Coordinates of C-alpha atoms and ligand atoms in Angstrom, one line a residue:
X1 CA 11.8 -22.9 24.6
X2 CA 8.0 -24.1 22.9
X3 CA 6.1 -22.0 25.5
X4 CA 5.7 -18.7 22.8
X5 CA 4.2 -15.0 23.6
X6 CA 3.3 -13.1 20.4
X7 CA 3.6 -9.0 21.7
X8 CA 2.0 -7.3 19.0
X9 CA -0.2 -9.8 17.7
X10 CA -1.1 -8.2 13.9
X11 CA -0.6 -9.3 10.5
X12 CA 2.8 -10.7 10.9
X13 CA 2.1 -11.7 14.7
X14 CA -0.9 -13.6 14.4
X15 CA 0.3 -15.3 11.2
X16 CA 3.3 -16.1 12.5
X17 CA 1.6 -17.5 16.4
X18 CA -0.5 -19.3 14.5
X19 CA 2.3 -21.5 12.1
X20 CA 4.2 -22.0 15.2
X21 CA 1.5 -23.6 16.9
X22 CA 0.8 -25.8 14.4
X23 CA 4.4 -26.8 14.7
X24 CA 3.8 -28.0 18.2
X25 CA 5.1 -24.5 19.8
X26 CA 2.5 -23.9 22.6
X27 CA 1.6 -19.6 22.0
X28 CA 0.6 -19.0 25.5
X29 CA -0.8 -15.0 25.1
X30 CA -1.1 -12.7 22.4
X31 CA -0.6 -9.3 23.4
X32 CA -2.3 -6.2 21.5
X33 CA -3.4 -2.4 22.3
X34 CA -6.3 -3.3 22.1
X35 CA -8.5 -6.0 23.6
X36 CA -10.8 -7.2 21.1
X37 CA -7.8 -7.3 18.6
X38 CA -6.1 -9.5 21.0
X39 CA -9.5 -11.9 21.2
X40 CA -9.1 -11.6 17.7
X41 CA -5.8 -13.0 17.2
X42 CA -6.3 -15.7 19.8
X43 CA -9.7 -16.9 17.8
X44 CA -7.2 -17.1 14.8
X45 CA -4.4 -18.8 16.4
X46 CA -6.2 -21.5 18.5
X47 CA -4.9 -20.8 21.8
X48 CA -3.5 -18.2 24.2
X49 CA -4.8 -15.8 26.9
X50 CA -5.9 -12.2 24.6
X51 CA -4.2 -9.5 26.9
X52 CA -3.2 -5.8 26.6
X53 CA -0.8 -5.9 29.1
X54 CA 2.7 -7.1 27.5
X55 CA 4.5 -7.6 31.1
X56 CA 1.7 -10.3 31.6
X57 CA 1.8 -11.6 27.8
X58 CA 5.6 -12.5 29.1
X59 CA 5.2 -13.7 32.4
X60 CA 5.0 -17.9 31.4
X61 CA 6.6 -17.2 28.0
X62 CA 10.3 -18.9 26.8
X63 CA 10.3 -17.6 23.8
X64 CA 8.8 -13.8 22.9
X65 CA 7.9 -12.5 19.6
X66 CA 7.7 -8.5 19.0
X67 CA 5.5 -8.1 16.6
X68 CA 4.7 -4.8 16.9
X69 CA 4.9 -1.6 14.5
X70 CA 8.9 -0.6 13.6
X71 CA 7.7 2.5 16.0
X72 CA 6.3 1.1 19.2
X73 CA 9.6 -1.3 20.1
X74 CA 11.3 0.9 21.9
X75 CA 8.2 1.7 24.1
X76 CA 7.9 -1.8 24.8
X77 CA 11.8 -2.8 25.4
X78 CA 11.5 0.4 27.6
X79 CA 8.4 -1.3 29.2
X80 CA 9.7 -5.2 29.7
X81 CA 13.5 -4.0 30.8
X82 CA 12.6 -3.8 34.5
X83 CA 11.6 -7.6 34.5
X84 CA 13.6 -10.2 34.8
X85 CA 14.2 -11.7 31.6
X86 CA 16.8 -14.7 32.8
X87 CA 17.0 -16.6 29.7
X88 CA 13.9 -15.6 27.6
X89 CA 14.6 -15.5 24.0
X90 CA 13.1 -12.2 22.2
X91 CA 13.2 -11.7 18.8
X92 CA 11.7 -8.4 17.0
X93 CA 10.6 -8.9 13.4
X94 CA 12.0 -5.5 12.3
X95 CA 13.3 -5.6 8.6
X96 CA 15.2 -1.9 9.3
X97 CA 16.1 -2.2 12.8
X98 CA 18.6 -4.5 13.9
X99 CA 19.3 -6.4 17.3
X100 CA 20.6 -3.5 19.3
X101 CA 17.5 -1.9 20.0
X102 CA 16.6 -5.1 22.4
X103 CA 20.2 -3.9 24.4
X104 CA 18.2 -3.0 27.5
X105 CA 16.2 -6.6 27.4
X106 CA 19.7 -8.0 27.2
X107 CA 20.7 -6.8 30.1
X108 CA 18.0 -7.5 31.7
X109 CA 19.1 -11.4 30.8
X110 CA 17.3 -12.2 27.3
X111 CA 18.8 -13.6 24.7
X112 CA 18.2 -11.4 21.4
X113 CA 17.6 -11.2 18.0
X114 CA 15.8 -9.9 15.3
X115 CA 14.2 -12.0 12.7
X116 CA 12.9 -10.7 9.3
X117 CA 10.8 -12.8 6.9
X118 CA 11.2 -11.6 3.9
X119 CA 7.4 -11.9 2.5
X120 CA 4.4 -9.6 2.7
X121 CA 1.5 -10.1 5.5
X122 CA -1.6 -8.4 4.4
X123 CA -3.3 -10.0 7.0
X124 CA -4.0 -11.9 10.3
X125 CA -3.9 -15.3 8.7
X126 CA -4.3 -19.5 9.1
X127 CA -2.0 -19.8 6.1
X128 CA 1.0 -21.5 7.2
X129 CA 2.3 -21.4 3.2
X130 CA 3.0 -17.6 3.4
X131 CA 6.8 -19.1 5.0
X132 CA 7.5 -21.9 3.2
X133 CA 10.3 -21.4 0.7
X134 CA 11.2 -17.6 1.9
X135 CA 14.0 -16.5 3.4
X136 CA 14.7 -14.5 6.7
X137 CA 17.0 -12.2 7.4
X138 CA 18.6 -12.8 10.8
X139 CA 21.1 -11.1 13.3
X140 CA 22.0 -11.1 16.9
X141 CA 23.4 -12.7 19.8
X142 CA 25.2 -16.2 19.1
X143 CA 23.2 -17.7 21.5
X144 CA 20.1 -16.8 19.7
X145 CA 20.5 -17.4 16.6
X146 CA 20.8 -21.3 17.0
X147 CA 16.9 -20.6 18.1
X148 CA 16.0 -18.4 15.5
X149 CA 17.3 -21.1 12.5
X150 CA 15.1 -24.0 14.0
X151 CA 11.6 -21.6 14.4
X152 CA 12.5 -20.3 10.5
X153 CA 13.2 -24.3 9.6
X154 CA 9.5 -25.1 11.8
X155 CA 8.1 -22.6 9.5
X156 CA 9.7 -24.2 6.3
X157 CA 11.8 -21.2 5.6
X158 CA 15.6 -20.2 5.2
X159 CA 17.8 -18.1 7.1
X160 CA 20.4 -16.3 6.3
X161 CA 22.6 -13.9 8.4
X162 CA 22.8 -10.3 7.9
X163 CA 25.3 -7.4 9.6
X164 CA 23.6 -5.2 12.1
X165 CA 24.5 -2.4 10.1
X166 CA 23.6 -3.7 7.0
X167 CA 19.8 -3.9 7.8
X168 CA 18.6 -0.4 6.1
X169 CA 19.9 -1.3 2.6
X170 CA 18.5 -5.1 3.0
X171 CA 15.1 -3.5 4.1
X172 CA 15.2 -0.8 1.6
X173 CA 15.9 -3.8 -1.5
X174 CA 13.1 -5.8 -0.4
X175 CA 11.1 -2.5 0.1
X176 CA 11.4 -1.7 -3.6
X177 CA 10.9 -5.0 -4.3
X178 CA 7.6 -5.5 -2.6
X179 CA 6.2 -2.0 -2.0
X180 CA 7.1 -0.4 -5.4
X181 CA 6.2 -3.6 -7.6
X182 CA 2.5 -2.5 -6.4
X183 CA 3.0 0.8 -6.9
X184 CA 4.4 0.0 -10.5
X185 CA 0.9 -2.3 -10.8
X186 CA -1.1 0.9 -10.1
X187 CA 0.6 2.9 -12.7
X188 CA 0.1 0.8 -15.2
X189 CA -3.6 0.2 -14.0
X190 CA -4.1 4.3 -14.2
X191 CA -2.8 4.2 -17.5
X192 CA -5.0 1.3 -19.0
X193 CA -7.9 3.2 -17.7
X194 CA -6.5 6.6 -19.7
X195 CA -6.1 4.0 -22.4
X196 CA -10.2 3.3 -22.2
X197 CA -9.2 -0.4 -20.8
X198 CA -11.9 -1.6 -18.4
X199 CA -12.3 -1.7 -14.7
X200 CA -12.8 -5.8 -14.7
X201 CA -9.9 -6.4 -17.6
X202 CA -6.8 -4.0 -16.0
X203 CA -5.6 -5.8 -13.7
X204 CA -6.1 -9.5 -15.3
X205 CA -4.1 -7.8 -18.4
X206 CA -1.2 -6.8 -16.6
X207 CA -0.9 -10.2 -14.0
X208 CA 0.3 -12.6 -17.3
X209 CA 2.6 -10.3 -18.2
X210 CA 4.0 -9.7 -14.6
X211 CA 4.4 -13.4 -13.7
X212 CA 6.0 -14.6 -17.3
X213 CA 8.3 -11.5 -16.2
X214 CA 9.1 -13.1 -12.7
X215 CA 9.6 -16.7 -14.0
X216 CA 11.8 -15.4 -16.4
X217 CA 13.7 -13.6 -14.0
X218 CA 13.9 -17.0 -12.1
X219 CA 14.5 -18.9 -14.7
X220 CA 17.3 -16.8 -16.0
X221 CA 18.3 -13.7 -13.9
X222 CA 17.2 -9.9 -14.3
X223 CA 19.6 -9.0 -17.0
X224 CA 18.3 -12.1 -18.6
X225 CA 15.2 -11.6 -18.8
X226 CA 14.8 -7.2 -19.6
X227 CA 12.7 -7.2 -22.8
X228 CA 11.3 -4.0 -23.9
X229 CA 12.2 -0.6 -26.0
X230 CA 15.2 0.3 -23.8
X231 CA 16.4 -2.9 -24.6
X232 CA 15.8 -3.8 -27.9
X233 CA 17.0 0.6 -28.9
X234 CA 13.8 1.1 -30.4
X235 CA 14.0 5.2 -30.2
X236 CA 10.8 5.5 -31.8
X237 CA 8.8 3.4 -29.3
X238 CA 10.9 5.7 -26.1
X239 CA 9.6 8.6 -28.2
X240 CA 6.4 7.9 -28.2
X241 CA 6.1 6.5 -24.8
X242 CA 7.6 9.7 -24.0
X243 CA 5.2 12.0 -25.9
X244 CA 1.9 10.1 -24.3
X245 CA 3.5 10.7 -20.6
X246 CA 3.9 14.5 -21.1
X247 CA 0.9 15.6 -20.0
X248 CA 1.6 13.3 -16.4
X249 CA 4.8 15.1 -15.9
X250 CA 5.4 12.8 -12.6
X251 CA 5.1 10.0 -14.0
X252 CA 7.1 11.2 -17.4
X253 CA 9.9 12.1 -14.2
X254 CA 9.7 8.4 -13.1
X255 CA 9.3 6.9 -16.6
X256 CA 12.8 8.0 -17.7
X257 CA 14.2 7.6 -14.5
X258 CA 13.2 4.0 -14.9
X259 CA 14.2 3.9 -18.0
X260 CA 17.7 5.0 -17.3
X261 CA 18.0 2.0 -14.8
X262 CA 16.9 -0.3 -17.8
X263 CA 19.6 1.0 -19.8
X264 CA 22.4 0.7 -17.2
X265 CA 21.0 -3.7 -17.0
X266 CA 20.8 -3.2 -21.2
X267 CA 24.6 -1.9 -21.2
X268 CA 25.8 -4.7 -18.9
X269 CA 24.3 -7.4 -21.4
X270 CA 26.3 -5.4 -23.8
X271 CA 23.8 -6.0 -26.8
X272 CA 23.0 -2.1 -27.5
X273 CA 25.8 -0.6 -29.7
X274 CA 27.6 2.7 -28.2
X275 CA 25.4 5.1 -30.6
X276 CA 22.0 3.6 -29.8
X277 CA 22.8 3.7 -26.1
X278 CA 24.3 7.7 -26.7
X279 CA 20.7 8.5 -28.8
X280 CA 18.7 7.1 -25.8
X281 CA 20.9 8.8 -22.9
X282 CA 19.7 11.9 -25.1
X283 CA 16.0 10.8 -25.1
X284 CA 16.1 10.4 -21.6
X285 CA 17.4 13.5 -20.1
Ligands
LIG301 N1 3.2 -7.2 7.4 C1 4.4 -7.3 6.7 O1 3.7 -7.5 5.3 C2 5.5 -7.5 7.6 C3 6.5 -8.4 6.7 C4 7.8 -8.3 7.7 C5 7.8 -8.2 8.5 N2 7.0 -7.7 9.3 C6 7.0 -6.5 10.4 O2 6.3 -7.1 11.6 C7 6.2 -5.9 12.7 C8 4.6 -6.1 12.7 O3 4.4 -5.3 11.5 P1 2.8 -5.3 11.1 O4 2.4 -5.4 9.5 O5 2.1 -7.1 11.4 O6 2.0 -4.9 11.8 P2 0.3 -4.4 12.2 O7 -0.8 -5.4 11.4 O8 0.2 -3.5 12.2 O9 0.2 -5.5 13.7 C9 0.9 -4.1 15.0 C10 0.4 -5.3 16.3 O10 0.9 -4.8 17.4 C11 -0.1 -4.5 17.9 N3 0.6 -3.2 18.8 C12 1.1 -2.2 19.0 N4 1.3 -1.4 19.7 C13 1.7 -1.6 21.3 C14 2.4 -2.1 22.3 N5 2.8 -0.9 22.5 N6 1.7 -3.3 22.9 C15 1.6 -4.6 22.4 N7 0.6 -4.4 21.4 C16 1.1 -3.3 20.4 C17 -1.3 -3.8 17.6 O11 -2.8 -4.0 18.4 P3 -4.0 -3.8 17.5 O12 -4.4 -4.6 16.9 O13 -4.4 -3.3 19.0 O14 -3.6 -2.2 17.0 C18 -1.1 -4.9 16.1 O15 -1.7 -6.0 17.1 C19 7.3 -4.4 12.2 O16 8.2 -4.8 13.1 C20 7.8 -5.2 10.3 O17 8.1 -4.3 9.8 C21 5.8 -7.0 9.1

């Protein structure tokens, strides 16, 4: 199982290829849409043949990692399904799609699963640390799951089993936590700009606050870490926030929606008296 090909050697595929090669796997090929991109990936991985022909890429591989964009998985499956894939292990890395999309490959003899790292990979990288202690959502054929677990363990990660039908919800959760945290940082940064804070300082000011919040969540829980005007029931502060956002209607709407969610969380902690909860709800309408 140690001869592995990467089809879609982009940000995740290349990082995965490098880390697997460090763990004793032999990367036989890295396939991309363009040859310069495949060459770049092979340089980073340190071995393998750069190709644009996916059929050629799988030829000598026992394990195949499909890390093409989600929208391209179907096309690659169609391309590979006429081949004899007898007992090749084929994994895709999409968080939202289940392994059912690999069914045509199963029919051609492959053993298939999906294997999704809950981490973001912003560039092709030689940093195996990105996989350490992270979680991988896996699901697929019974025969594929033991190898999926071994791969994850070799990378220093931890796996957990998902139901195929739960993947869209699971992926939405990951997207909210990662991508929309970035969006929230962007919005905070733009408000600091309006408040006259220099470009150099904006993110620097916010980072210790956000890291402290994440530390609190790690130590306590989400509900035990919520601070701020909603959790304290500070109506005047909340009114003042809403007022300064009046000139930015879409931000005001988002703020009110997030504050309503904060109220749900604060309500569970039962610190706020019912009359405060009522007044906050009225402000957020
Ligand atoms: N990046 C992340 O943070 C992350 C995290 C978890 C899971 N994932 C999953 O990993 C998969 C890949 O995501 P990514 O962000 O790594 O994408 P990416 O950086 O855009 O890389 C995609 C790679 O696929 C290649 N490619 C596209 N169509 C192809 C085809 N038909 N045949 C062969 N290669 C093809 C591209 O070639 P060119 O370089 O020539 O364009 C590129 O190298 C997706 O399923 C995504 O959901 C990504």
